Amino acid sequence: MFSIGRRLNASSSLLLCALVALCFAPHFTVVHAACSAPAGWLCASSNYNSGDGCHCNCGLYDPDCDVRDQQILGCDIGFTCSMNASCTPCSNPIAAEDGELLHLIGEHSGECAVRCVPSLTGSACQFPSRPPAQWSCASERYHDGTYCDCGCGPAVDPDCWESDREIVGCPNAADVCPYQGVCTEALNAQLDPALGSLTAFTSADPMLLRTECANGAGEGPFCQDYCHLEPCTFYPAEKLRRCYASLRIDLADALHTIDTLERMLDVYVFTDISLDSPDPVHYPLQVNLRAELARLRRSSIESATPADSPRLDAVPFHESLAELYTQLNDAHTAYLKPRAFGSSYFVQPLLFEAFSNLPQGPLHFTVSSSLVPELDYLVGLDVVSIDEVAPFEVFLSRADEVGVSRDRGTRFNMAVDYAWAQRSQSVFSQVDQDSVTYVFLDEDCTPMQVTLPWMSMTHHAFASQSRIVAASEPSASNAAPVRNQPQPSVDATPLLEERAGLDPSLGPLNVHSSLRVELAHATPRSASTTVSSLVRDAQNTCEEESMDALPNGFSQSIEPIVVTPDVGVYQLGEKTVLLKIPSFSPRDYTGFRTAVVFGLLKAQDLELTQLLLDLRDNGGGSICLSYTLLHYLFGDTLPIYGAYDFQASDLMKHLAIAAENVPQNLFSPEYWIDPRTNKPYTSSSYMTDSIVRVRGGMLGSYSQIVHDDCRYNFEQWSKPHHYDYQPESVLALTHGYCGSSCSVFLKHLEQVSRVRTLVVGGIPGEQQSATSFAGGQSYNLDAFLSDLDEVGISSDPLAPRPFPSSSRFAYTLREIYSFDYDVHFGIPVEFVFTPSHFRMLYTRSSVSNDTALYSEAVSFFDRCTVDSEALPCTGYFGSGIRPCAIHTTEPDAYGYYHFSSECVIQHCLPGFYFDPQSQQIATGDCLPCPRGTYKEDISLGPCLPCEYPSAHAIFLSEGVSTSACPFICETGFFGEDCDPLPTCDTDSDSDSDSDSGKDSDSGKDCHCDSSSSNEASSSGTHGGSESAAESSHHSSDSSEPDECSLRWYQSGIWMLTTVVFLVAGVCVFAYMMIRRRRNNYGRYGGVTGPQDSFFTLDESPDADHYVDNDDDVYDDEEGGEKEHSMPRPGEMELQEI
């Protein structure tokens, strides 16, 4: 009797109807929360005064409770709803044998009424002691304690409500006898003979038949249907759990699986370091894989059923292995359950996102999307509690179970995004709950409580348990490694997809009719004291933080430059180019390269000098593509390659030796580059000449350092001229989930190029790394077995065997060391925690809008964290830095500082110096060296006096960068030392000598007079001044230089005048030649003849003469006399000019 009431409990029907038909006809309808619900109403707003029942324990009294015959919801049997909105015992006793059958009708008077199901009568809802009038069979068959007599009119035999009563009177063996006593086909009438035989017994549920299940097929009336699964269809979580519970594994197969995993420990490169993490603070890890596998071996033997062929439950065995490797927090390493599990999920119909109204928290959580349109009214509502626990605590707890990343902040982001609500059965354990109760705040900050079931689905169709078992068998073809490739792929994406949530491209999903039974348990309930406290806290901050306290995220415009499915290049604002790389495994490699090259060239044309790299959700790919992009963006920044090694176990040494003569095998020596020679290894010595390292407190053997050969890729990316982005003008954006080759790419940017990183999301107040699971190289068991087979050592005693099931094992084959050798040499990058330079929480706008996110990210180009950071700046003939104003300003709302607006000069160009007292220093200017000084180097040093200064030298220029400073001499001095000019003797006894032009003292010519000897001058530079002879020539000029001419000469204007006259002379000469040619053509009639009949002077019959139409002859020899008085053509042209 008790089970009927459990199925029909009226208090569990409200939200059951709201989730039954996700794309299943007939669709259910969910009413949007009403805006009229008063403050203090804790249940859904749509349930207040809506005529859908008397809702109790909702904080306020529901006016529906004043209406007679309204069903009471939210109270147990025997309770009604009082005026204070709480459940109160009925004033009249209810004597029903099974109270759960009762449909209660509430009145505020405190009395309760019952409404019985058909065939039950009286206040106690009991069967009549005598056959009712509608009974058409023999009266003695009524309630005789033998069979369930069905089809005896619209009346039910009380024997049908007893367990194990065989049904008689129905035409079909699969019929049951429900309330009306009419033969009806059972819900579980379709039975797979392989799972069990249907017997004519009723179950506790009158619509289900009892079955005798086959061995291993589970129990209960639905045992034959548990593993009948349609693809992309939601079922109750219990259905999938019971299907999996029916699976068994032979003990021998279980031990075989453990043995294979134990042998693979000699190949997994992190086996030893996992014993004890080198960074227990940020990456706590202590997992002894060998000891745990040995323990699991013992427990499997102990739990196996005693039989000739002992077996054990498959689910606990596979989950134990999956959980063991999940503890490593290594995305490259996982035990993946058989494919029957791998295609299945436990899901909640909602997804979530976290944001903050303040730069440093606290976090708020909201519904980001719904898997079914009928629940879209919940999208955008804030989440107050999940099963009476604050959502932050729920997601933080789930982060410890996700694995994937060693960084807790990254795992937290993943838990919020999908890993809490969607749980792939490839890796994660089953959920043990049937439903989840949420409390939301609607748009009016009014709480509403909703209970949603856990549901299950699978990507593949399974007709029966036998098909599930078949899917667990070993695959016919193992995944072979990629051959004949210039570099190995280290893409973790396929493995990550096993952990990921549902594929959004699946579209709307169906809901099976059996989900209605499970949804019956998803009843609304009152908020507990804990939840009420959370509601009050949320309501207190709801109004205060209803608007973003952060800058508006739409200040930057975003325009696409070139966008493909593999990469996107965008213009962000006036000076930033955005390069979005979602993966290093492009579907179109050539298209990827073309888009990047074209996009960056276009960015140069647009003068976009800042580079924002968006690496969110990048799970890696080709390691050579990441190295090539590094080379392309930043040139030959050494070291361009990372340093890798393998675990050099005996098995790995056997493999390397055997692969020496097998080209293109991953373990062939020629596959790997020796960094000491930059050439491929020539023997297996890269593995056999092992290096002993201490890892996790253990001594272990590791190979020589190797790296990839990506030269072919470098050649494909011939670097055109584009901006060489400086580290300070590059910012990398992630949410921590940048893994595998993406992590190597970003680690290189951080440690070698010194690029700054920005992480969005995570846990407030907790440091977070910008990257995850650098690993080195991901590999899998099937590929490794293929390598063993290819080199001929698959039968090696140390070699692992294939799994006896379709389970898979992925692992990290190679480890990469830190690029920052001086700090972290000897520690794999995977275990080096490098906090991001900047942290930023999502805002309400940026959590769902990338344009807003990028706009906030751009502001971090001008932020800094330590005084050692600085931005370069340029001034007038100098350069310097804008230091981080950490000592002069307060941190901003994010907790960071800004670069100073003033340029602190660090270098002045040659010819310029730095004057600490100058007012120009604030603008970043260097001053030119004064006349008479120079500076040759780029420094802050002083200007030095020009060499060999003379008291009679007049220096011409400022800002001189050589010691040979240009100068002229004062009047009366000449030469490079500005010596005095020689003067004429003015004594009386020299008059006679003046007529001969001889100096009486020196015997030299003297062409100056007394006045000119004191005013002549000489100019030049040190080492290049005019000679004495030239100076004498100038001094002997009969014209006296005036003061104006001297100033021209001193200021350099004479140079401009000379150039002008030279240009004018050339033009005059050219014009004369053109006129001469025209005259010659006219004289010979050349203007009418063909061009090739013209001849020049040298080509004429008589090249020594010009001939005109009058036969006048002119002698062309220089200095010759004219025969006639007419001018020569050249002279005539000159006269015309």
Short mmCIF file of N, CA, C and O in Angstrom, two decimals, residues 829-897:
data_model
loop_
_atom_site.label_atom_id
_atom_site.label_comp_id
_atom_site.label_asym_id
_atom_site.label_seq_id
_atom_site.Cartn_x
_atom_site.Cartn_y
_atom_site.Cartn_z
N VAL A 829 57.85 22.60 -16.40
CA VAL A 829 56.96 23.76 -16.43
C VAL A 829 55.62 23.44 -15.79
O VAL A 829 55.00 24.29 -15.15
N GLU A 830 55.19 22.20 -15.93
CA GLU A 830 53.90 21.78 -15.37
C GLU A 830 53.80 22.07 -13.88
O GLU A 830 52.72 22.30 -13.35
N PHE A 831 54.96 22.10 -13.19
CA PHE A 831 54.96 22.27 -11.74
C PHE A 831 55.56 23.60 -11.31
O PHE A 831 55.89 23.78 -10.15
N VAL A 832 55.71 24.52 -12.25
CA VAL A 832 56.21 25.86 -11.92
C VAL A 832 55.03 26.82 -11.91
O VAL A 832 54.42 27.08 -12.94
N PHE A 833 54.72 27.33 -10.75
CA PHE A 833 53.61 28.28 -10.64
C PHE A 833 54.10 29.68 -10.94
O PHE A 833 55.00 30.20 -10.28
N THR A 834 53.52 30.29 -11.94
CA THR A 834 53.82 31.67 -12.31
C THR A 834 52.52 32.46 -12.26
O THR A 834 51.67 32.29 -13.14
N PRO A 835 52.33 33.28 -11.25
CA PRO A 835 51.07 34.03 -11.19
C PRO A 835 50.98 35.01 -12.34
O PRO A 835 51.98 35.56 -12.80
N SER A 836 49.78 35.22 -12.81
CA SER A 836 49.58 36.20 -13.87
C SER A 836 49.91 37.60 -13.35
O SER A 836 49.85 37.87 -12.15
N HIS A 837 50.26 38.47 -14.28
CA HIS A 837 50.59 39.83 -13.88
C HIS A 837 49.35 40.56 -13.35
O HIS A 837 49.43 41.34 -12.41
N PHE A 838 48.21 40.29 -13.98
CA PHE A 838 46.99 41.00 -13.62
C PHE A 838 45.85 40.01 -13.46
O PHE A 838 45.82 38.95 -14.09
N ARG A 839 44.90 40.38 -12.60
CA ARG A 839 43.66 39.62 -12.41
C ARG A 839 42.48 40.54 -12.65
O ARG A 839 42.52 41.72 -12.29
N MET A 840 41.42 39.99 -13.21
CA MET A 840 40.21 40.78 -13.46
C MET A 840 39.01 39.86 -13.35
O MET A 840 39.00 38.77 -13.94
N LEU A 841 38.03 40.26 -12.59
CA LEU A 841 36.79 39.50 -12.49
C LEU A 841 35.83 39.94 -13.59
O LEU A 841 35.86 41.09 -14.03
N TYR A 842 35.00 39.02 -14.03
CA TYR A 842 33.96 39.39 -14.97
C TYR A 842 32.99 40.37 -14.30
O TYR A 842 32.72 40.28 -13.10
N THR A 843 32.48 41.29 -15.08
CA THR A 843 31.38 42.13 -14.63
C THR A 843 30.08 41.59 -15.20
O THR A 843 30.08 40.67 -16.02
N ARG A 844 28.99 42.17 -14.79
CA ARG A 844 27.70 41.70 -15.30
C ARG A 844 27.61 41.88 -16.83
O ARG A 844 26.95 41.11 -17.51
N SER A 845 28.30 42.88 -17.35
CA SER A 845 28.27 43.09 -18.80
C SER A 845 29.32 42.26 -19.51
O SER A 845 29.04 41.63 -20.54
N SER A 846 30.53 42.18 -18.98
CA SER A 846 31.60 41.48 -19.68
C SER A 846 31.49 39.97 -19.60
O SER A 846 32.09 39.27 -20.41
N VAL A 847 30.71 39.44 -18.66
CA VAL A 847 30.60 37.99 -18.54
C VAL A 847 29.90 37.38 -19.74
O VAL A 847 30.10 36.22 -20.08
N SER A 848 29.12 38.18 -20.44
CA SER A 848 28.39 37.66 -21.59
C SER A 848 28.65 38.47 -22.86
O SER A 848 28.02 38.21 -23.88
N ASN A 849 29.58 39.43 -22.80
CA ASN A 849 29.82 40.27 -23.96
C ASN A 849 31.32 40.47 -24.11
O ASN A 849 31.96 41.12 -23.29
N ASP A 850 31.90 39.91 -25.18
CA ASP A 850 33.34 39.99 -25.38
C ASP A 850 33.82 41.41 -25.64
O ASP A 850 34.94 41.77 -25.28
N THR A 851 33.01 42.23 -26.30
CA THR A 851 33.41 43.60 -26.55
C THR A 851 33.65 44.34 -25.24
O THR A 851 34.63 45.08 -25.09
N ALA A 852 32.77 44.14 -24.28
CA ALA A 852 32.96 44.76 -22.97
C ALA A 852 34.19 44.20 -22.28
O ALA A 852 34.94 44.94 -21.63
N LEU A 853 34.42 42.90 -22.42
CA LEU A 853 35.59 42.28 -21.80
C LEU A 853 36.88 42.85 -22.39
O LEU A 853 37.81 43.21 -21.66
N TYR A 854 36.95 42.96 -23.72
CA TYR A 854 38.15 43.49 -24.35
C TYR A 854 38.38 44.95 -23.97
O TYR A 854 39.52 45.38 -23.79
N SER A 855 37.31 45.70 -23.85
CA SER A 855 37.45 47.10 -23.49
C SER A 855 38.08 47.25 -22.11
O SER A 855 38.92 48.13 -21.88
N GLU A 856 37.68 46.40 -21.18
CA GLU A 856 38.29 46.43 -19.85
C GLU A 856 39.72 45.93 -19.90
O GLU A 856 40.60 46.44 -19.19
N ALA A 857 39.98 44.93 -20.74
CA ALA A 857 41.33 44.37 -20.82
C ALA A 857 42.33 45.39 -21.36
O ALA A 857 43.47 45.45 -20.90
N VAL A 858 41.91 46.22 -22.32
CA VAL A 858 42.82 47.20 -22.92
C VAL A 858 43.34 48.18 -21.87
O VAL A 858 44.48 48.65 -21.95
N SER A 859 42.54 48.45 -20.86
CA SER A 859 42.98 49.41 -19.84
C SER A 859 44.18 48.91 -19.07
O SER A 859 44.89 49.70 -18.43
N PHE A 860 44.47 47.61 -19.12
CA PHE A 860 45.60 47.05 -18.37
C PHE A 860 46.92 47.27 -19.07
O PHE A 860 47.98 46.99 -18.49
N PHE A 861 46.92 47.74 -20.31
CA PHE A 861 48.18 48.09 -20.96
C PHE A 861 48.89 49.19 -20.17
O PHE A 861 50.12 49.27 -20.18
N ASP A 862 48.15 50.03 -19.50
CA ASP A 862 48.74 51.16 -18.78
C ASP A 862 48.81 50.91 -17.29
O ASP A 862 49.01 51.83 -16.51
N ARG A 863 48.63 49.65 -16.87
CA ARG A 863 48.72 49.32 -15.45
C ARG A 863 50.03 48.60 -15.15
O ARG A 863 50.64 48.00 -16.03
N CYS A 864 50.41 48.63 -13.90
CA CYS A 864 51.65 47.98 -13.47
C CYS A 864 51.48 47.49 -12.04
O CYS A 864 50.54 47.88 -11.34
N THR A 865 52.42 46.65 -11.62
CA THR A 865 52.31 46.04 -10.29
C THR A 865 53.53 46.27 -9.43
O THR A 865 53.44 46.31 -8.21
N VAL A 866 54.72 46.38 -10.03
CA VAL A 866 55.95 46.55 -9.25
C VAL A 866 56.74 47.71 -9.84
O VAL A 866 56.57 48.08 -11.00
N ASP A 867 57.63 48.28 -9.01
CA ASP A 867 58.37 49.45 -9.47
C ASP A 867 59.39 49.12 -10.55
O ASP A 867 59.93 50.02 -11.19
N SER A 868 59.67 47.83 -10.77
CA SER A 868 60.62 47.46 -11.82
C SER A 868 60.00 47.54 -13.21
O SER A 868 60.71 47.50 -14.21
N GLU A 869 58.67 47.62 -13.28
CA GLU A 869 58.01 47.72 -14.58
C GLU A 869 58.06 49.16 -15.08
O GLU A 869 57.98 50.11 -14.30
N ALA A 870 58.18 49.30 -16.39
CA ALA A 870 58.21 50.63 -16.99
C ALA A 870 57.85 50.52 -18.45
O ALA A 870 58.04 49.49 -19.08
N LEU A 871 57.31 51.62 -18.97
CA LEU A 871 57.01 51.71 -20.39
C LEU A 871 58.02 52.63 -21.06
O LEU A 871 58.40 53.65 -20.50
N PRO A 872 58.49 52.28 -22.25
CA PRO A 872 59.42 53.18 -22.94
C PRO A 872 58.70 54.44 -23.42
O PRO A 872 57.50 54.42 -23.70
N CYS A 873 59.44 55.52 -23.50
CA CYS A 873 58.88 56.77 -23.99
C CYS A 873 59.97 57.52 -24.74
O CYS A 873 61.16 57.27 -24.53
N THR A 874 59.57 58.40 -25.59
CA THR A 874 60.51 59.19 -26.38
C THR A 874 60.24 60.66 -26.19
O THR A 874 59.10 61.09 -25.98
N GLY A 875 61.32 61.45 -26.25
CA GLY A 875 61.21 62.89 -26.15
C GLY A 875 61.97 63.54 -27.29
O GLY A 875 62.23 62.91 -28.32
N TYR A 876 62.35 64.78 -27.10
CA TYR A 876 63.07 65.51 -28.13
C TYR A 876 64.53 65.06 -28.10
O TYR A 876 65.29 65.40 -27.21
N PHE A 877 64.93 64.25 -29.08
CA PHE A 877 66.28 63.72 -29.22
C PHE A 877 66.72 62.95 -27.98
O PHE A 877 67.84 63.05 -27.55
N GLY A 878 65.78 62.17 -27.43
CA GLY A 878 66.14 61.33 -26.30
C GLY A 878 65.08 60.29 -26.05
O GLY A 878 64.00 60.29 -26.66
N SER A 879 65.35 59.33 -25.17
CA SER A 879 64.41 58.28 -24.82
C SER A 879 64.52 57.99 -23.34
O SER A 879 65.55 58.27 -22.71
N GLY A 880 63.45 57.39 -22.81
CA GLY A 880 63.45 57.08 -21.40
C GLY A 880 62.33 56.12 -21.06
O GLY A 880 61.90 55.32 -21.89
N ILE A 881 61.84 56.18 -19.85
CA ILE A 881 60.80 55.28 -19.39
C ILE A 881 59.75 56.07 -18.62
O ILE A 881 60.03 57.13 -18.06
N ARG A 882 58.54 55.48 -18.64
CA ARG A 882 57.49 55.94 -17.74
C ARG A 882 57.40 54.92 -16.61
O ARG A 882 56.87 53.84 -16.78
N PRO A 883 57.96 55.21 -15.46
CA PRO A 883 58.02 54.20 -14.39
C PRO A 883 56.66 53.95 -13.77
O PRO A 883 55.73 54.74 -13.92
N CYS A 884 56.58 52.81 -13.11
CA CYS A 884 55.37 52.49 -12.36
C CYS A 884 55.30 53.41 -11.15
O CYS A 884 56.23 53.46 -10.34
N ALA A 885 54.19 54.12 -11.04
CA ALA A 885 54.04 55.12 -9.97
C ALA A 885 53.63 54.46 -8.68
O ALA A 885 52.66 54.87 -8.02
N ILE A 886 54.37 53.45 -8.28
CA ILE A 886 53.99 52.67 -7.09
C ILE A 886 54.31 53.42 -5.81
O ILE A 886 53.71 53.15 -4.77
N HIS A 887 55.26 54.35 -5.88
CA HIS A 887 55.66 55.08 -4.68
C HIS A 887 55.03 56.46 -4.59
O HIS A 887 55.19 57.15 -3.58
N THR A 888 54.36 56.86 -5.62
CA THR A 888 53.81 58.22 -5.63
C THR A 888 52.29 58.27 -5.70
O THR A 888 51.71 59.34 -5.53
N THR A 889 51.64 57.15 -5.98
CA THR A 889 50.18 57.13 -6.09
C THR A 889 49.62 55.95 -5.32
O THR A 889 50.33 55.01 -4.96
N GLU A 890 48.32 55.97 -5.11
CA GLU A 890 47.62 54.87 -4.47
C GLU A 890 47.15 53.89 -5.53
O GLU A 890 46.92 54.26 -6.69
N PRO A 891 46.99 52.60 -5.18
CA PRO A 891 46.49 51.64 -6.18
C PRO A 891 45.05 51.95 -6.56
O PRO A 891 44.29 52.56 -5.79
N ASP A 892 44.67 51.52 -7.77
CA ASP A 892 43.31 51.78 -8.24
C ASP A 892 42.36 50.73 -7.69
O ASP A 892 42.74 49.91 -6.82
N ALA A 893 41.14 50.71 -8.20
CA ALA A 893 40.12 49.81 -7.67
C ALA A 893 40.49 48.35 -7.87
O ALA A 893 40.04 47.48 -7.11
N TYR A 894 41.30 48.04 -8.87
CA TYR A 894 41.72 46.67 -9.12
C TYR A 894 42.89 46.25 -8.23
O TYR A 894 43.26 45.09 -8.20
N GLY A 895 43.49 47.23 -7.54
CA GLY A 895 44.64 46.94 -6.70
C GLY A 895 45.96 47.13 -7.42
O GLY A 895 47.00 46.72 -6.91
N TYR A 896 45.95 47.75 -8.60
CA TYR A 896 47.17 47.95 -9.38
C TYR A 896 47.49 49.44 -9.48
O TYR A 896 46.66 50.31 -9.16
N TYR A 897 48.69 49.72 -9.98
CA TYR A 897 49.14 51.08 -10.17
C TYR A 897 49.18 51.41 -11.66
O TYR A 897 49.02 50.54 -12.50
#
